[in-house]
Short mmCIF file of C-alpha atoms and ligand atoms in Angstrom, two decimals:
data_model
loop_
_atom_site.label_atom_id
_atom_site.label_comp_id
_atom_site.label_asym_id
_atom_site.label_seq_id
_atom_site.Cartn_x
_atom_site.Cartn_y
_atom_site.Cartn_z
CA UNK A 1 -10.93 -8.47 -9.74
CA UNK A 2 -11.28 -9.39 -6.05
CA UNK A 3 -8.98 -7.58 -3.60
CA UNK A 4 -6.09 -9.90 -2.71
CA UNK A 5 -6.18 -11.29 0.85
CA UNK A 6 -3.81 -9.30 3.14
CA UNK A 7 -1.92 -12.51 3.94
CA UNK A 8 -0.59 -12.60 0.36
CA UNK A 9 1.05 -9.18 0.63
CA UNK A 10 4.77 -9.00 -0.16
CA UNK A 11 7.43 -6.42 0.69
CA UNK A 12 11.06 -5.77 -0.23
CA UNK A 13 13.69 -5.54 2.50
CA UNK A 14 17.33 -4.73 1.76
CA UNK A 15 19.90 -5.14 4.53
CA UNK A 16 22.29 -2.30 3.72
CA UNK A 17 26.11 -2.67 3.86
CA UNK A 18 26.27 -1.52 7.52
CA UNK A 19 23.90 -4.34 8.49
CA UNK A 20 26.32 -6.92 7.12
CA UNK A 21 29.43 -5.19 8.45
CA UNK A 22 27.94 -5.01 11.92
CA UNK A 23 27.06 -8.73 11.71
CA UNK A 24 23.38 -8.04 12.32
CA UNK A 25 22.02 -10.17 9.46
CA UNK A 26 20.78 -13.00 11.69
CA UNK A 27 19.27 -10.57 14.21
CA UNK A 28 17.45 -8.61 11.49
CA UNK A 29 16.07 -11.71 9.78
CA UNK A 30 14.91 -13.06 13.13
CA UNK A 31 12.87 -9.90 13.81
CA UNK A 32 10.83 -10.48 10.64
CA UNK A 33 10.76 -14.25 10.91
CA UNK A 34 9.36 -14.29 14.42
CA UNK A 35 6.38 -12.15 13.37
CA UNK A 36 5.29 -15.11 11.25
CA UNK A 37 6.31 -13.60 7.91
CA UNK A 38 7.47 -15.98 5.19
CA UNK A 39 10.76 -15.45 3.33
CA UNK A 40 10.05 -15.97 -0.38
CA UNK A 41 13.25 -14.59 -1.93
CA UNK A 42 16.77 -13.76 -0.80
CA UNK A 43 20.13 -12.92 -2.39
CA UNK A 44 23.50 -11.36 -1.56
CA UNK A 45 24.82 -8.83 -4.06
CA UNK A 46 26.75 -5.60 -4.52
CA UNK A 47 24.28 -3.31 -6.29
CA UNK A 48 25.47 -0.93 -9.02
CA UNK A 49 25.08 2.83 -8.62
CA UNK A 50 22.60 2.91 -11.50
CA UNK A 51 20.50 0.17 -9.88
CA UNK A 52 20.35 2.19 -6.64
CA UNK A 53 19.51 5.41 -8.49
CA UNK A 54 16.74 3.67 -10.44
CA UNK A 55 15.38 2.17 -7.20
CA UNK A 56 14.93 5.59 -5.60
CA UNK A 57 13.48 7.02 -8.83
CA UNK A 58 10.71 4.38 -9.04
CA UNK A 59 8.45 6.79 -7.14
CA UNK A 60 8.50 10.22 -8.86
CA UNK A 61 7.57 11.92 -5.56
CA UNK A 62 10.33 10.29 -3.48
CA UNK A 63 12.86 13.14 -3.82
CA UNK A 64 10.42 15.76 -2.57
CA UNK A 65 9.10 13.58 0.27
CA UNK A 66 12.58 12.65 1.53
CA UNK A 67 13.53 16.34 1.58
CA UNK A 68 10.38 17.42 3.40
CA UNK A 69 10.80 14.63 5.97
CA UNK A 70 14.36 15.68 6.69
CA UNK A 71 13.57 19.42 7.04
CA UNK A 72 10.65 18.57 9.36
CA UNK A 73 12.91 16.39 11.51
CA UNK A 74 15.23 19.37 12.11
CA UNK A 75 12.25 21.61 12.92
CA UNK A 76 10.85 19.11 15.42
CA UNK A 77 14.14 19.24 17.32
CA UNK A 78 14.04 23.08 17.29
CA UNK A 79 17.01 23.12 14.88
CA UNK A 80 17.41 24.96 11.59
CA UNK A 81 17.88 22.58 8.63
CA UNK A 82 21.07 23.29 6.63
CA UNK A 83 18.88 23.50 3.48
CA UNK A 84 15.44 24.82 2.45
CA UNK A 85 14.63 23.20 -0.90
CA UNK A 86 13.29 19.63 -0.42
CA UNK A 87 14.16 18.67 -4.02
CA UNK A 88 17.80 19.67 -3.50
CA UNK A 89 17.89 17.47 -0.38
CA UNK A 90 16.47 14.64 -2.48
CA UNK A 91 19.26 15.04 -5.07
CA UNK A 92 21.91 15.09 -2.36
CA UNK A 93 20.44 12.02 -0.63
CA UNK A 94 20.32 10.03 -3.88
CA UNK A 95 24.02 10.79 -4.51
CA UNK A 96 24.88 9.76 -0.96
CA UNK A 97 22.75 6.61 -1.14
CA UNK A 98 24.57 5.48 -4.27
CA UNK A 99 27.88 5.61 -2.38
CA UNK A 100 26.41 3.95 0.71
CA UNK A 101 24.62 1.06 -0.97
CA UNK A 102 27.44 0.21 -3.40
CA UNK A 103 30.12 0.22 -0.68
CA UNK A 104 29.77 -3.51 0.03
CA UNK A 105 27.41 -6.45 -0.19
CA UNK A 106 23.73 -6.08 0.67
CA UNK A 107 21.07 -8.72 1.20
CA UNK A 108 17.84 -8.29 -0.74
CA UNK A 109 14.82 -10.18 0.56
CA UNK A 110 11.12 -10.52 -0.13
CA UNK A 111 8.87 -11.22 2.85
CA UNK A 112 5.24 -12.31 2.57
CA UNK A 113 2.43 -12.30 5.10
CA UNK A 114 -0.46 -10.35 6.61
CA UNK A 115 0.06 -6.61 6.07
CA UNK A 116 3.71 -7.36 5.25
CA UNK A 117 4.50 -3.77 4.18
CA UNK A 118 3.20 -2.02 7.30
CA UNK A 119 4.33 -4.71 9.74
CA UNK A 120 7.88 -4.67 8.39
CA UNK A 121 8.02 -0.85 8.51
CA UNK A 122 6.76 -0.89 12.11
CA UNK A 123 9.39 -3.37 13.27
CA UNK A 124 12.13 -1.65 11.23
CA UNK A 125 11.47 1.77 12.82
CA UNK A 126 11.59 5.35 11.53
CA UNK A 127 14.22 6.54 9.06
CA UNK A 128 16.35 8.42 11.63
CA UNK A 129 17.81 6.07 14.25
CA UNK A 130 18.13 8.92 16.79
CA UNK A 131 14.35 9.27 16.92
CA UNK A 132 13.15 5.80 15.90
CA UNK A 133 11.33 3.94 18.67
CA UNK A 134 13.10 1.72 21.17
CA UNK A 135 12.32 -1.90 20.32
CA UNK A 136 12.53 -1.31 16.57
CA UNK A 137 15.59 -2.57 14.68
CA UNK A 138 16.86 0.92 13.86
CA UNK A 139 16.05 2.16 17.36
CA UNK A 140 17.89 -0.72 19.03
CA UNK A 141 21.03 -0.98 16.92
CA UNK A 142 21.98 2.45 15.51
CA UNK A 143 22.92 5.89 16.87
CA UNK A 144 22.91 7.86 13.60
CA UNK A 145 20.99 11.10 12.89
CA UNK A 146 20.21 13.51 10.05
CA UNK A 147 22.56 15.99 11.71
CA UNK A 148 25.48 13.54 11.81
CA UNK A 149 24.89 12.49 8.20
CA UNK A 150 24.58 16.06 6.94
CA UNK A 151 27.69 17.29 8.77
CA UNK A 152 29.69 14.49 7.17
CA UNK A 153 27.92 14.70 3.76
CA UNK A 154 26.72 11.09 3.70
CA UNK A 155 23.48 9.10 3.87
CA UNK A 156 21.91 8.31 7.22
CA UNK A 157 23.11 4.81 8.13
CA UNK A 158 20.10 2.87 9.28
CA UNK A 159 20.81 -0.78 8.37
CA UNK A 160 17.73 -1.47 6.26
CA UNK A 161 15.56 -0.43 3.37
CA UNK A 162 11.91 -1.52 3.56
CA UNK A 163 9.18 -0.66 1.04
CA UNK A 164 6.83 2.15 2.10
CA UNK A 165 3.57 1.06 0.46
CA UNK A 166 2.09 -1.93 -1.35
CA UNK A 167 2.48 -0.19 -4.72
CA UNK A 168 6.10 0.69 -3.94
CA UNK A 169 6.74 -2.89 -2.80
CA UNK A 170 5.38 -4.35 -6.05
CA UNK A 171 7.59 -2.05 -8.14
CA UNK A 172 10.66 -2.57 -5.95
CA UNK A 173 10.32 -6.37 -5.91
CA UNK A 174 10.30 -6.34 -9.74
CA UNK A 175 13.36 -4.08 -9.69
CA UNK A 176 15.41 -6.44 -7.49
CA UNK A 177 14.12 -9.93 -8.33
CA UNK A 178 13.30 -11.92 -11.45
CA UNK A 179 10.05 -13.88 -11.25
CA UNK A 180 11.84 -17.24 -10.96
CA UNK A 181 13.94 -16.00 -8.03
CA UNK A 182 10.83 -15.90 -5.84
CA UNK A 183 9.45 -19.16 -4.43
CA UNK A 184 5.80 -19.76 -3.61
CA UNK A 185 5.42 -22.39 -0.88
CA UNK A 186 3.39 -23.24 2.22
CA UNK A 187 4.86 -22.48 5.63
CA UNK A 188 3.49 -24.92 8.19
CA UNK A 189 3.13 -22.12 10.79
CA UNK A 190 0.66 -20.39 8.47
CA UNK A 191 -2.04 -22.77 9.68
CA UNK A 192 -2.02 -21.24 13.16
CA UNK A 193 -1.68 -17.73 11.75
CA UNK A 194 -4.42 -17.84 9.13
CA UNK A 195 -6.51 -21.02 9.21
CA UNK A 196 -10.15 -20.15 9.87
CA UNK A 197 -11.30 -23.24 11.77
CA UNK A 198 -8.06 -24.54 13.31
CA UNK A 199 -9.20 -28.06 12.60
CA UNK A 200 -6.97 -30.98 13.45
CA UNK A 201 -5.08 -29.57 16.43
CA UNK A 202 -6.58 -31.86 19.03
CA UNK A 203 -5.81 -35.59 18.99
P1 GDP B 1 13.27 4.98 4.60
O1 GDP B 1 12.10 4.57 3.76
O2 GDP B 1 12.96 5.01 6.07
O3 GDP B 1 14.52 4.20 4.31
O4 GDP B 1 13.62 6.47 4.22
P2 GDP B 1 13.60 7.28 2.84
O5 GDP B 1 13.10 6.46 1.70
O6 GDP B 1 12.94 8.57 3.12
O7 GDP B 1 15.16 7.57 2.61
C1 GDP B 1 15.99 6.58 2.07
C2 GDP B 1 17.30 6.56 2.79
O8 GDP B 1 18.02 7.77 2.53
C3 GDP B 1 17.18 6.50 4.30
O9 GDP B 1 16.98 5.19 4.77
C4 GDP B 1 18.51 7.08 4.72
O10 GDP B 1 19.58 6.14 4.60
C5 GDP B 1 18.77 8.17 3.67
N1 GDP B 1 18.26 9.50 4.02
C6 GDP B 1 16.96 9.85 4.05
N2 GDP B 1 16.81 11.15 4.35
C7 GDP B 1 18.03 11.65 4.49
C8 GDP B 1 18.53 12.99 4.78
O11 GDP B 1 17.79 13.94 4.96
N3 GDP B 1 19.86 13.15 4.88
C9 GDP B 1 20.71 12.12 4.68
N4 GDP B 1 22.01 12.37 4.79
N5 GDP B 1 20.30 10.85 4.40
C10 GDP B 1 18.98 10.61 4.30
#
């Protein structure tokens, strides 16, 4: 089977409860929209704890990776992490994420376009708002850190979930959306983004 064209790539974005409460929905959508990405699915819902747990268990390595990332973030700041076992961090984070993501409505969206997964992650910014780049959504709108979250025994509040790889995106989209909730259509702006010859611009 031929490799799909990068412009057909899709990714899952979930605006977490803090994104809605801080009335940043329009701002967040605009960041993705202005890249040229196409919105192909969107809904407002309060997810159940089991839905959230299943989401973070789609990738069997997620727990370990999340723990390693967190311990490394402490080390980079010259601080000692309050834990040593990455898997235990993963368990704690999953518990905390269930509370966080079920605390209020979220907006689940599917965005499509060239390199959608990587482009969305770049614009969203790194997991920890304290160290995510200025100009990214998390870097511009949140002050939270691993340290703050760990002291208070909660998940890092960072406004958004965005899929980490194409494989993850495909699994996550299936987890959040039924097939008929996604709409395939042509966005007129796609001509200038992707058309090879740019025919028909001049009168
Ligand atoms: P993301 O892909 O950037 O969202 O990050 P991950 O998939 O690694 O983690 C999922 C979510 O769990 C993050 O967005 C944070 O809300 C939260 N989180 C991740 N790591 C930690 C941690 O070490 N401590 C706490 N308290 N929360 C975390």
